[in-house]
Coordinates of C-alpha atoms in Angstrom, one line a residue:
Chain A
M1 CA 117.7 68.3 71.6
S2 CA 120.7 66.4 70.6
A3 CA 122.3 67.4 67.3
A4 CA 122.0 65.1 64.2
R5 CA 125.1 62.8 64.0
D6 CA 127.9 63.5 61.6
Y7 CA 128.1 61.2 58.6
P8 CA 130.9 60.7 56.1
P9 CA 130.2 61.2 52.4
P10 CA 129.0 58.0 50.5
P11 CA 131.4 55.7 48.7
D12 CA 131.6 55.9 44.9
V13 CA 129.3 52.9 44.7
I14 CA 126.7 52.5 47.4
R15 CA 125.9 48.8 47.9
G16 CA 123.0 47.6 50.0
R17 CA 119.4 46.5 49.7
V18 CA 116.1 48.2 49.1
A19 CA 114.8 48.8 52.6
W20 CA 111.4 50.0 51.6
V21 CA 109.4 51.2 48.5
F22 CA 107.0 54.1 49.1
G23 CA 104.3 55.2 46.7
D24 CA 103.6 58.6 45.0
D25 CA 103.3 61.9 46.9
F26 CA 104.8 60.3 50.0
D27 CA 104.9 62.7 53.0
I28 CA 108.3 62.0 54.7
D29 CA 106.8 63.1 58.1
L30 CA 104.9 59.8 58.1
V31 CA 108.1 57.8 58.5
I32 CA 108.3 58.7 62.2
G33 CA 104.7 59.9 62.7
V34 CA 103.7 63.5 62.8
E35 CA 103.6 63.5 66.6
N36 CA 107.4 63.0 66.6
I37 CA 108.6 65.5 64.0
K38 CA 110.0 67.9 66.6
S39 CA 112.7 65.5 67.9
Y40 CA 116.2 65.5 66.4
D41 CA 117.3 62.8 68.9
A42 CA 118.4 59.8 66.8
D43 CA 118.1 57.4 69.7
F44 CA 114.5 58.5 70.4
L45 CA 113.6 58.5 66.7
R46 CA 115.0 55.0 66.3
G47 CA 112.1 53.6 68.4
K48 CA 109.6 55.4 66.2
V49 CA 110.9 55.0 62.7
M50 CA 108.7 53.0 60.3
R51 CA 106.6 51.6 63.1
A52 CA 103.5 52.2 61.0
Y53 CA 104.9 50.2 58.1
D54 CA 107.2 47.5 59.5
P55 CA 108.0 47.0 63.2
D56 CA 111.2 45.1 62.3
F57 CA 112.5 47.8 60.0
A58 CA 115.0 49.3 62.5
D59 CA 116.5 45.9 63.2
R60 CA 117.0 44.7 59.7
V61 CA 118.3 47.9 58.0
R62 CA 122.1 47.8 57.3
P63 CA 124.5 50.6 56.3
G64 CA 124.3 51.1 52.6
D65 CA 120.6 50.3 52.2
V66 CA 118.5 52.6 50.2
I67 CA 114.8 53.6 50.2
V68 CA 112.8 54.0 47.1
G69 CA 110.0 56.4 46.3
G70 CA 107.4 57.0 43.6
R71 CA 106.6 60.4 42.1
N72 CA 107.0 63.6 44.1
F73 CA 108.7 61.9 47.0
G74 CA 108.9 64.1 50.1
Y75 CA 105.7 66.0 49.4
G76 CA 104.3 68.2 52.2
H77 CA 106.3 70.2 54.7
P78 CA 109.4 68.0 54.7
H79 CA 110.8 68.2 58.3
Y80 CA 114.3 67.0 58.9
P81 CA 113.9 64.4 61.7
P82 CA 112.5 61.5 59.6
M83 CA 115.7 61.5 57.5
V84 CA 117.8 61.9 60.6
A85 CA 116.2 58.6 61.8
L86 CA 116.6 56.8 58.5
R87 CA 120.2 57.9 58.1
D88 CA 121.0 56.9 61.6
L89 CA 120.0 53.3 60.7
G90 CA 122.3 53.3 57.7
I91 CA 120.1 54.5 54.8
A92 CA 122.7 55.8 52.3
A93 CA 120.6 57.1 49.5
V94 CA 117.0 57.8 48.3
L95 CA 116.0 56.8 44.8
A96 CA 112.7 58.0 43.5
E97 CA 110.8 58.6 40.3
S98 CA 110.9 62.3 41.2
F99 CA 111.3 64.5 44.3
S100 CA 109.4 67.3 45.9
P101 CA 111.6 70.4 45.6
G102 CA 111.6 71.3 49.4
F103 CA 112.6 67.8 50.4
W104 CA 115.2 67.6 47.6
R105 CA 116.8 70.8 48.7
G106 CA 116.7 70.1 52.4
E107 CA 118.2 66.7 52.3
T108 CA 120.8 67.6 49.6
Y109 CA 121.9 70.3 52.1
N110 CA 122.5 67.4 54.6
G111 CA 124.6 65.5 52.1
M112 CA 122.1 62.7 51.3
P113 CA 122.3 61.5 47.7
L114 CA 118.8 61.9 46.3
L115 CA 118.7 60.4 42.8
T116 CA 115.8 60.8 40.3
V117 CA 115.6 57.5 38.6
P118 CA 112.6 56.9 36.3
G119 CA 111.2 53.5 36.6
I120 CA 112.8 52.7 39.9
S121 CA 109.6 52.3 42.0
T122 CA 108.5 49.3 39.9
A123 CA 111.9 47.9 38.9
V124 CA 112.9 47.0 42.4
G125 CA 111.2 45.6 45.5
T126 CA 111.9 45.5 49.2
G127 CA 114.9 43.3 50.0
D128 CA 116.5 43.5 46.5
D129 CA 120.2 44.1 46.4
V130 CA 121.3 47.3 44.7
A131 CA 124.5 49.0 43.6
V132 CA 124.2 52.7 43.1
E133 CA 126.8 54.8 41.2
W134 CA 125.5 58.0 42.7
R135 CA 127.5 60.4 40.6
R136 CA 126.2 59.0 37.4
A137 CA 122.8 58.0 38.9
V138 CA 123.1 54.4 37.6
V139 CA 121.3 51.8 39.6
R140 CA 122.0 48.0 39.1
S141 CA 119.8 45.4 40.7
G142 CA 119.8 41.8 39.5
G143 CA 120.2 42.0 35.8
T144 CA 118.5 45.4 35.6
E145 CA 120.3 48.7 35.0
L146 CA 118.5 51.9 35.4
H147 CA 119.8 55.4 34.4
G148 CA 118.6 58.5 36.3
E149 CA 119.5 62.1 36.3
P150 CA 123.1 62.7 37.5
P151 CA 123.3 65.4 40.3
S152 CA 124.5 68.9 39.2
D153 CA 128.1 69.7 39.8
R154 CA 127.1 71.7 42.9
A155 CA 124.9 68.9 44.3
R156 CA 127.8 66.5 43.7
R157 CA 130.2 68.7 45.6
V158 CA 127.7 69.1 48.4
I159 CA 127.4 65.3 48.7
E160 CA 131.2 64.7 48.4
A161 CA 131.8 67.3 51.2
G162 CA 129.3 65.5 53.5
G163 CA 126.7 68.3 53.3
S164 CA 126.4 72.0 52.5
L165 CA 127.7 73.2 55.8
K166 CA 131.0 71.4 55.3
L167 CA 131.3 72.5 51.7
L168 CA 130.6 76.1 52.7
L169 CA 133.2 75.9 55.6
A170 CA 135.8 74.6 53.1
E171 CA 135.0 77.3 50.6
H172 CA 135.0 80.0 53.3
A173 CA 138.4 78.9 54.5
A174 CA 139.7 79.1 51.0
D175 CA 138.2 82.5 50.4
S176 CA 138.6 85.3 53.0
G177 CA 136.5 87.6 50.9
P178 CA 132.9 88.8 51.5
P179 CA 130.6 89.3 53.1
R180 CA 132.3 90.4 56.3
Chain B
M1 CA 117.5 84.6 23.7
P2 CA 113.9 85.0 24.7
S3 CA 113.5 84.6 28.4
T4 CA 110.8 84.1 31.0
I5 CA 110.3 86.5 33.9
T6 CA 112.2 84.1 36.2
E7 CA 115.2 83.8 33.8
K8 CA 115.4 87.5 33.5
I9 CA 115.2 88.1 37.3
L10 CA 117.9 85.4 38.0
A11 CA 120.1 86.7 35.2
R12 CA 120.0 90.2 36.6
A13 CA 120.7 88.9 40.1
A14 CA 123.5 86.7 38.9
G15 CA 125.1 89.6 37.0
V16 CA 125.0 87.8 33.7
A17 CA 123.4 88.7 30.4
S18 CA 121.1 85.7 30.4
V19 CA 120.5 82.3 32.0
K20 CA 118.6 79.3 30.8
A21 CA 116.5 76.7 32.6
G22 CA 118.6 73.8 33.8
E23 CA 121.8 75.9 34.4
N24 CA 123.2 75.9 37.9
L25 CA 124.9 79.1 39.0
P26 CA 125.5 81.4 42.0
V27 CA 122.9 84.1 42.3
R28 CA 122.9 87.2 44.4
P29 CA 119.6 87.8 46.2
D30 CA 118.4 91.3 46.8
H31 CA 117.2 90.3 50.2
M32 CA 117.9 87.2 52.3
I33 CA 115.0 86.9 54.8
A34 CA 114.1 84.8 57.8
Y35 CA 111.7 84.7 60.7
D36 CA 113.1 83.7 64.0
F37 CA 112.4 80.1 64.9
P38 CA 114.3 77.8 67.3
G39 CA 116.7 75.5 65.5
Y40 CA 116.7 77.8 62.4
T41 CA 117.8 81.4 63.0
D42 CA 119.5 80.9 66.3
V43 CA 121.6 78.1 64.8
M44 CA 122.3 80.0 61.6
F45 CA 123.5 83.1 63.5
R46 CA 125.7 81.0 65.7
Q47 CA 127.2 79.2 62.7
M48 CA 127.8 82.5 60.9
H49 CA 129.6 83.8 64.0
D50 CA 131.4 80.8 65.5
D51 CA 131.9 78.4 62.5
F52 CA 132.6 81.0 59.8
G53 CA 134.1 83.7 62.0
I54 CA 132.0 86.4 60.5
R55 CA 132.1 89.5 62.7
E56 CA 130.8 92.1 60.3
L57 CA 128.5 92.1 57.3
A58 CA 129.5 94.2 54.2
E59 CA 125.8 94.7 53.3
P60 CA 123.6 94.1 56.4
E61 CA 120.7 95.9 54.6
R62 CA 120.4 92.8 52.3
Y63 CA 119.4 90.8 55.4
L64 CA 115.9 91.0 56.9
V65 CA 114.5 89.3 59.9
F66 CA 110.9 89.2 61.2
I67 CA 109.6 88.2 64.6
D68 CA 106.1 86.9 63.7
H69 CA 106.0 83.4 65.3
M70 CA 105.5 82.6 69.0
L71 CA 104.2 86.0 70.1
T72 CA 101.0 85.1 71.9
K73 CA 101.9 83.1 75.1
G74 CA 104.2 85.6 76.7
T75 CA 106.3 82.9 78.3
D76 CA 109.9 83.3 79.4
K77 CA 111.0 80.8 76.7
E78 CA 109.3 82.9 74.0
Q79 CA 111.1 86.0 75.3
E80 CA 114.4 84.2 75.3
V81 CA 114.0 83.1 71.6
H82 CA 113.2 86.6 70.5
Q83 CA 116.0 88.2 72.7
V84 CA 118.5 86.0 70.9
T85 CA 117.2 87.3 67.6
R86 CA 117.3 90.9 68.7
D87 CA 120.9 90.5 70.0
W88 CA 122.2 89.0 66.8
C89 CA 120.4 91.5 64.6
E90 CA 121.9 94.3 66.6
F91 CA 125.3 92.7 66.5
Y92 CA 125.3 92.5 62.7
G93 CA 123.2 95.6 62.0
I94 CA 120.4 93.5 60.4
P95 CA 117.0 95.2 60.0
L96 CA 114.6 93.5 62.4
H97 CA 110.8 93.9 62.3
E98 CA 109.0 92.6 65.4
A99 CA 105.3 92.0 65.9
Q100 CA 104.1 94.0 63.0
G101 CA 102.4 91.1 61.4
I102 CA 103.3 88.1 59.3
G103 CA 106.7 88.8 57.6
H104 CA 105.6 87.6 54.2
Q105 CA 103.0 90.5 54.2
V106 CA 105.0 93.0 56.2
M107 CA 107.8 92.6 53.7
A108 CA 105.5 93.8 51.0
E109 CA 104.2 96.7 53.0
L110 CA 107.8 97.8 53.7
G111 CA 108.7 97.8 50.1
Y112 CA 111.1 94.8 49.9
A113 CA 108.9 92.8 47.4
L114 CA 109.6 95.0 44.4
P115 CA 109.1 94.1 40.7
G116 CA 112.2 92.4 39.3
N117 CA 113.7 91.7 42.7
F118 CA 115.0 88.3 43.9
L119 CA 114.3 87.3 47.5
I120 CA 115.1 84.2 49.4
H121 CA 113.9 82.8 52.8
F122 CA 114.1 79.4 54.4
D123 CA 110.3 79.4 54.3
G124 CA 108.6 78.6 51.0
H125 CA 105.7 81.0 51.4
I126 CA 108.1 83.8 50.5
S127 CA 106.7 83.0 47.0
G128 CA 103.9 85.4 47.8
A129 CA 106.3 88.2 46.7
G130 CA 105.4 87.0 43.1
A131 CA 102.2 89.2 43.3
F132 CA 104.5 92.2 42.7
G133 CA 106.5 90.6 39.9
A134 CA 109.3 89.7 42.3
L135 CA 110.7 86.2 42.6
G136 CA 110.6 84.8 46.2
W137 CA 112.2 81.4 46.6
G138 CA 112.2 79.2 49.8
V139 CA 115.6 77.6 50.0
R140 CA 115.4 75.8 53.3
R141 CA 118.7 75.6 55.2
D142 CA 120.6 76.7 52.1
L143 CA 119.7 80.2 53.3
L144 CA 123.0 79.8 55.2
E145 CA 125.0 79.7 52.0
A146 CA 123.6 83.2 51.1
W147 CA 124.0 84.5 54.6
V148 CA 127.7 83.6 54.7
S149 CA 128.7 84.2 51.0
G150 CA 126.1 86.7 49.8
R151 CA 125.1 84.3 47.0
I152 CA 123.3 81.0 46.6
H153 CA 123.7 78.3 44.0
L154 CA 120.4 77.5 42.2
D155 CA 119.2 75.4 39.4
V156 CA 117.4 77.9 37.1
P157 CA 113.9 76.5 36.9
R158 CA 111.6 76.0 34.0
T159 CA 108.3 78.0 34.0
T160 CA 104.7 77.0 33.5
R161 CA 102.6 79.9 32.2
F162 CA 99.0 80.3 33.3
E163 CA 96.9 82.5 31.0
L164 CA 93.9 83.6 33.2
T165 CA 90.7 84.9 31.6
G166 CA 87.4 86.0 33.2
E167 CA 86.9 87.1 36.7
F168 CA 86.0 85.2 39.9
A169 CA 82.3 84.7 40.5
P170 CA 80.9 86.0 43.8
G171 CA 82.1 83.8 46.7
V172 CA 85.1 82.5 44.8
D173 CA 88.7 83.6 45.1
S174 CA 92.4 82.7 44.6
R175 CA 92.3 79.9 47.1
D176 CA 89.8 78.2 44.9
L177 CA 92.1 78.8 42.0
V178 CA 95.2 77.3 43.5
H179 CA 93.3 74.2 44.7
H180 CA 91.7 73.9 41.3
I181 CA 95.2 74.0 39.7
I182 CA 96.4 71.3 42.2
G183 CA 93.3 69.2 41.4
E184 CA 93.7 69.6 37.7
F185 CA 97.4 69.3 37.2
G186 CA 98.5 67.4 40.4
A187 CA 100.5 68.1 43.5
D188 CA 103.7 67.9 41.3
G189 CA 102.1 69.6 38.3
C190 CA 104.7 72.4 38.4
A191 CA 107.5 70.5 40.2
H192 CA 110.8 72.4 40.4
Q193 CA 109.3 75.1 38.2
V194 CA 108.0 78.7 38.6
M195 CA 104.3 79.4 37.9
E196 CA 103.9 82.6 35.7
F197 CA 100.5 84.2 35.8
A198 CA 99.3 86.6 33.1
G199 CA 96.3 87.6 31.0
P200 CA 93.2 89.6 31.7
G201 CA 92.1 87.3 34.5
A202 CA 95.4 87.9 36.3
R203 CA 95.1 91.7 35.8
S204 CA 91.5 91.5 37.3
M205 CA 92.8 90.0 40.5
S206 CA 93.6 92.4 43.4
I207 CA 97.1 92.4 44.9
D208 CA 95.8 90.5 47.9
R209 CA 94.4 87.7 45.8
R210 CA 97.7 87.5 43.9
Q211 CA 99.7 87.3 47.1
G212 CA 97.4 84.5 48.4
L213 CA 97.8 82.6 45.1
C214 CA 101.6 83.0 44.8
G215 CA 102.1 82.1 48.5
M216 CA 100.6 78.7 47.9
A217 CA 102.8 77.8 44.9
M218 CA 104.7 75.1 46.8
F219 CA 101.7 72.9 46.8
T220 CA 101.9 72.4 43.1
G221 CA 105.5 71.4 43.5
A222 CA 106.6 74.8 42.2
V223 CA 109.6 76.6 43.8
S224 CA 107.8 80.0 43.2
A225 CA 105.2 81.9 41.3
V226 CA 105.2 85.3 39.7
F227 CA 102.7 87.6 38.1
E228 CA 103.5 89.7 35.1
P229 CA 103.8 93.1 36.8
D230 CA 101.0 95.4 35.7
E231 CA 99.9 98.9 36.6
A232 CA 98.4 97.7 39.9
A233 CA 101.6 96.0 41.0
L234 CA 103.8 98.9 39.8
S235 CA 101.7 101.5 41.5
Y236 CA 101.8 99.6 44.8
A237 CA 105.6 99.2 44.4
R238 CA 106.1 102.9 43.6
R239 CA 104.1 103.8 46.8
V240 CA 106.2 101.7 49.1
A241 CA 109.6 101.4 47.4
A242 CA 112.6 102.7 49.2
A243 CA 114.9 101.8 46.3
D244 CA 114.9 101.7 42.5
F245 CA 113.6 98.6 40.9
T246 CA 113.5 97.1 37.4
P247 CA 110.3 95.3 36.5
Q248 CA 110.8 92.2 34.2
L249 CA 108.3 91.0 31.6
P250 CA 108.6 87.8 29.7
D251 CA 110.0 88.0 26.1
P252 CA 107.8 86.9 23.2
G253 CA 108.9 83.4 22.3
A254 CA 110.2 82.5 25.8
E255 CA 110.3 78.8 26.3
Y256 CA 107.7 77.3 28.7
A257 CA 107.4 73.8 30.2
A258 CA 103.6 74.2 29.6
V259 CA 101.0 76.9 29.0
H260 CA 97.5 76.5 30.5
T261 CA 94.5 78.7 30.1
I262 CA 92.1 79.0 33.0
D263 CA 88.7 80.8 33.0
L264 CA 88.3 82.3 36.5
S265 CA 84.6 82.7 36.0
A266 CA 84.1 78.9 35.7
L267 CA 85.7 78.2 39.1
R268 CA 83.6 77.0 42.0
P269 CA 84.4 77.0 45.7
Q270 CA 87.0 74.3 46.6
V271 CA 87.6 72.5 49.9
V272 CA 90.6 70.4 50.7
L273 CA 90.2 67.3 52.8
P274 CA 92.4 66.8 55.9
G275 CA 95.8 65.3 55.2
S276 CA 97.5 67.4 52.5
A277 CA 96.6 69.6 49.6
R278 CA 97.2 66.8 47.0
S279 CA 94.8 66.5 44.1
A280 CA 92.9 63.5 45.5
N281 CA 92.0 65.6 48.5
T282 CA 90.5 68.5 46.5
R283 CA 86.7 68.6 46.3
G284 CA 84.0 71.0 45.3
A285 CA 82.7 72.6 48.5
A286 CA 79.2 71.3 47.6
E287 CA 80.5 67.7 47.8
L288 CA 81.4 68.1 51.5
S289 CA 78.3 70.0 52.4
G290 CA 77.0 68.9 55.8
T291 CA 80.5 68.0 57.3
P292 CA 80.3 69.5 60.8
V293 CA 82.9 72.0 62.0
T294 CA 83.7 73.3 65.5
K295 CA 86.5 75.7 64.7
A296 CA 87.0 78.1 61.8
F297 CA 90.1 80.2 61.1
I298 CA 90.6 83.1 58.7
G299 CA 94.2 84.2 58.6
S300 CA 97.8 83.1 57.6
C301 CA 100.3 84.5 55.1
A302 CA 98.0 83.3 52.3
S303 CA 94.6 84.5 53.4
G304 CA 94.1 87.1 56.1
R305 CA 94.4 90.3 54.0
I306 CA 91.9 93.0 53.7
E307 CA 90.1 91.3 50.7
D308 CA 89.7 88.2 52.8
I309 CA 88.4 90.2 55.8
R310 CA 86.0 92.0 53.4
A311 CA 84.9 88.6 52.1
A312 CA 84.2 87.3 55.6
A313 CA 82.4 90.5 56.5
L314 CA 80.2 90.2 53.4
V315 CA 79.2 86.7 54.5
L316 CA 78.8 87.4 58.2
D317 CA 77.0 90.8 57.9
G318 CA 73.7 90.3 59.8
R319 CA 74.4 86.7 60.5
Q320 CA 75.8 84.8 63.5
V321 CA 78.5 82.2 63.9
G322 CA 76.7 79.0 64.5
P323 CA 76.3 77.5 68.0
G324 CA 79.2 75.4 69.0
V325 CA 81.5 77.0 66.4
E326 CA 84.5 79.3 67.3
L327 CA 85.6 81.6 64.4
N328 CA 89.0 83.2 64.8
V329 CA 90.0 85.9 62.5
V330 CA 93.7 87.0 62.4
P331 CA 94.5 89.9 60.1
T332 CA 97.8 89.2 58.3
S333 CA 99.5 92.4 59.5
D334 CA 98.9 95.2 61.9
A335 CA 98.3 97.5 58.9
V336 CA 95.6 95.1 57.6
H337 CA 94.1 95.1 61.1
R338 CA 94.0 98.9 61.3
Q339 CA 92.5 99.1 57.8
A340 CA 89.8 96.4 58.6
E341 CA 89.0 98.4 61.8
A342 CA 88.7 101.6 59.9
E343 CA 86.5 100.1 57.3
G344 CA 84.2 98.8 60.0
L345 CA 84.8 95.2 59.0
L346 CA 85.9 94.0 62.4
D347 CA 82.8 95.4 64.0
V348 CA 80.7 93.3 61.6
L349 CA 82.8 90.2 62.4
R350 CA 82.6 90.9 66.2
A351 CA 78.8 91.4 66.0
A352 CA 78.6 88.0 64.2
G353 CA 80.4 86.4 67.1
A354 CA 83.9 86.1 65.6
Q355 CA 87.0 86.5 67.7
I356 CA 89.7 88.9 66.4
A357 CA 93.3 88.1 67.3
R358 CA 96.4 90.2 66.9
S359 CA 98.4 89.4 63.8
S360 CA 100.9 86.6 64.0
C361 CA 101.7 83.2 62.6
D362 CA 100.6 81.5 65.8
F363 CA 97.1 80.1 64.8
C364 CA 98.4 78.6 61.6
F365 CA 100.9 76.3 63.2
G366 CA 98.9 75.3 66.2
Y367 CA 100.7 77.4 68.8
Q368 CA 97.8 79.6 69.7
K369 CA 94.5 77.9 70.7
P370 CA 95.6 74.4 69.4
L371 CA 92.9 72.1 68.1
Q372 CA 91.8 69.3 70.4
A373 CA 91.4 65.6 69.4
D374 CA 88.4 64.9 67.1
E375 CA 87.8 68.6 66.4
N376 CA 87.0 69.6 62.8
C377 CA 88.4 72.9 61.7
I378 CA 87.8 74.8 58.4
S379 CA 90.8 77.0 57.8
T380 CA 92.4 79.4 55.4
G381 CA 95.8 78.4 56.8
V382 CA 98.4 77.1 54.4
L383 CA 98.7 73.5 55.5
N384 CA 96.3 70.8 56.7
I385 CA 98.6 67.9 57.6
S386 CA 97.8 66.0 60.8
G387 CA 99.0 67.9 63.9
R388 CA 99.5 71.2 62.1
M389 CA 97.1 73.2 64.2
G390 CA 97.2 71.1 67.4
S391 CA 96.2 67.5 68.0
T392 CA 97.2 64.9 65.4
E393 CA 93.7 63.6 65.9
A394 CA 92.0 66.8 64.8
N395 CA 90.9 67.3 61.2
I396 CA 91.7 70.4 59.2
Y397 CA 89.8 71.3 56.0
M398 CA 91.0 74.2 53.9
G399 CA 89.0 76.7 51.9
S400 CA 88.7 80.4 51.0
A401 CA 87.7 83.1 53.5
Y402 CA 84.3 83.1 51.9
T403 CA 83.9 79.4 52.5
V404 CA 85.3 79.5 56.0
A405 CA 82.9 82.3 57.0
A406 CA 79.9 80.6 55.5
S407 CA 80.9 77.3 57.2
A408 CA 81.2 79.1 60.5
V409 CA 77.7 80.4 60.2
A410 CA 76.2 77.0 59.1
G411 CA 78.3 74.9 61.5
T412 CA 78.9 72.6 58.6
I413 CA 81.0 72.9 55.4
T414 CA 79.1 75.3 53.3
S415 CA 79.9 77.6 50.3
A416 CA 79.3 81.3 50.6
E417 CA 76.7 81.2 47.8
E418 CA 74.6 78.8 49.9
V419 CA 74.6 81.1 52.9
T420 CA 74.1 84.3 51.1
R421 CA 71.2 82.8 49.1
A422 CA 69.5 81.6 52.3

């Protein structure tokens, strides 16, 4: 099992395109197929990702692209490998009407900006250009501007650090206190 | 300021006078729990030691580790996984409980799930602790934050209150209630919230039923679920508690996201179609009557307790598991297994043709006796996504222990009332 790759924090404004729009209650496992959810190997997963939706997906995604979801995005048992695969292709943020709590917590830990943006799933379509001010949860596409729920201070710090592990390491280095 | 049970528990754990929903703050869990699983506990222990340089824990008793997965094949790899866990727990002085049953149940038997306590785990089914008026929250890999700092940052959740009235009809139990709630309010009906259960219907439910209900909270989108602690919960807690505890009740006037009243006596047996527990997959058992099954499973952290085994024995007494059907029953813990044996329930199940397995998580996630392609299984497990119990081509239906036992007899999806009437 190779480890997930290391990714820098996102720029202040994420610029890219909408790579895909998913519906409500979307189970993230389906991105790579349930039979592949035990692999963390980005190279292996690259050949599996989105095959059921768009065989050309892996070739057309560029760094900065985002995916869009409906209500309760990430419902189910949200395993980590599907987002490993999507992030490896350059997906920089997930914008959804709402998130399933387990998915939200798990991917925020990994430093992925997950922004709740009401109206997003019908306001944009696949291929649309987007500019995402992730700290303010403002999404611009064409002449449309949507306002979502800004991340909490803690979530913002996690994303800025490149994930919870890096934030914790920085906090730990600054604080030689408990629990040891 | 009037507070919900959840706000009171989190305020106490955070060491502040009060918290309100929406606030984000660091909270000190009473216990920080895990079961050993490759890629989770082994990685977290290594990170704690190598990346954070932690050589000694100030409060190792706040940590708790269970070995309850991967117990049944006896392979070298299995042994290696568990030896890593044993070594780390010994190094840090962390209490380790091995092969006594499913941790979410054993935790309660050992007196960790006490009224008013706050518990976290990477696994969401820790919410079963809510049966005792404790708050159990599955925090995924953020468990590491608590392991290395003793605290975890949380968004204080809102609460939806469920006022329960009436009592379950024969052949109906809390699995039917949770699937009814999902069907009625949606798979995100309580998203990012805590479900709070109260009322005469809640008090009529056995502790087992409460554990099964709270343990399934995540499928409503909730982060946890909690019962108002009543005399049943308090007397259980007093019997097992090794430490003091402070039960929390909601204040009159506490603010809720929603309040729903549900009459338990009006509920009918529910079955969930393969795929997920979402509302569109929830059906009355009668609607699926006639769907053939080859495997049936009673067990898991939600539904293998003594009440579930009593339910199965009630249905199976004097009957036989149908031809071509394999019914596996896995008591949730060794203690439950011993009690079921002592009550003669397992003899009834064996006489009916059921197979009784030692308590572990292994059936529920397809490690033990995985389903083959095109098999139909009816299960009290917690999850029915493709591939959960073996082949991605197999179908998993979910229902209560009553429904699973009745279906095992009939060889088709059947409610207990149909079998017991025949």
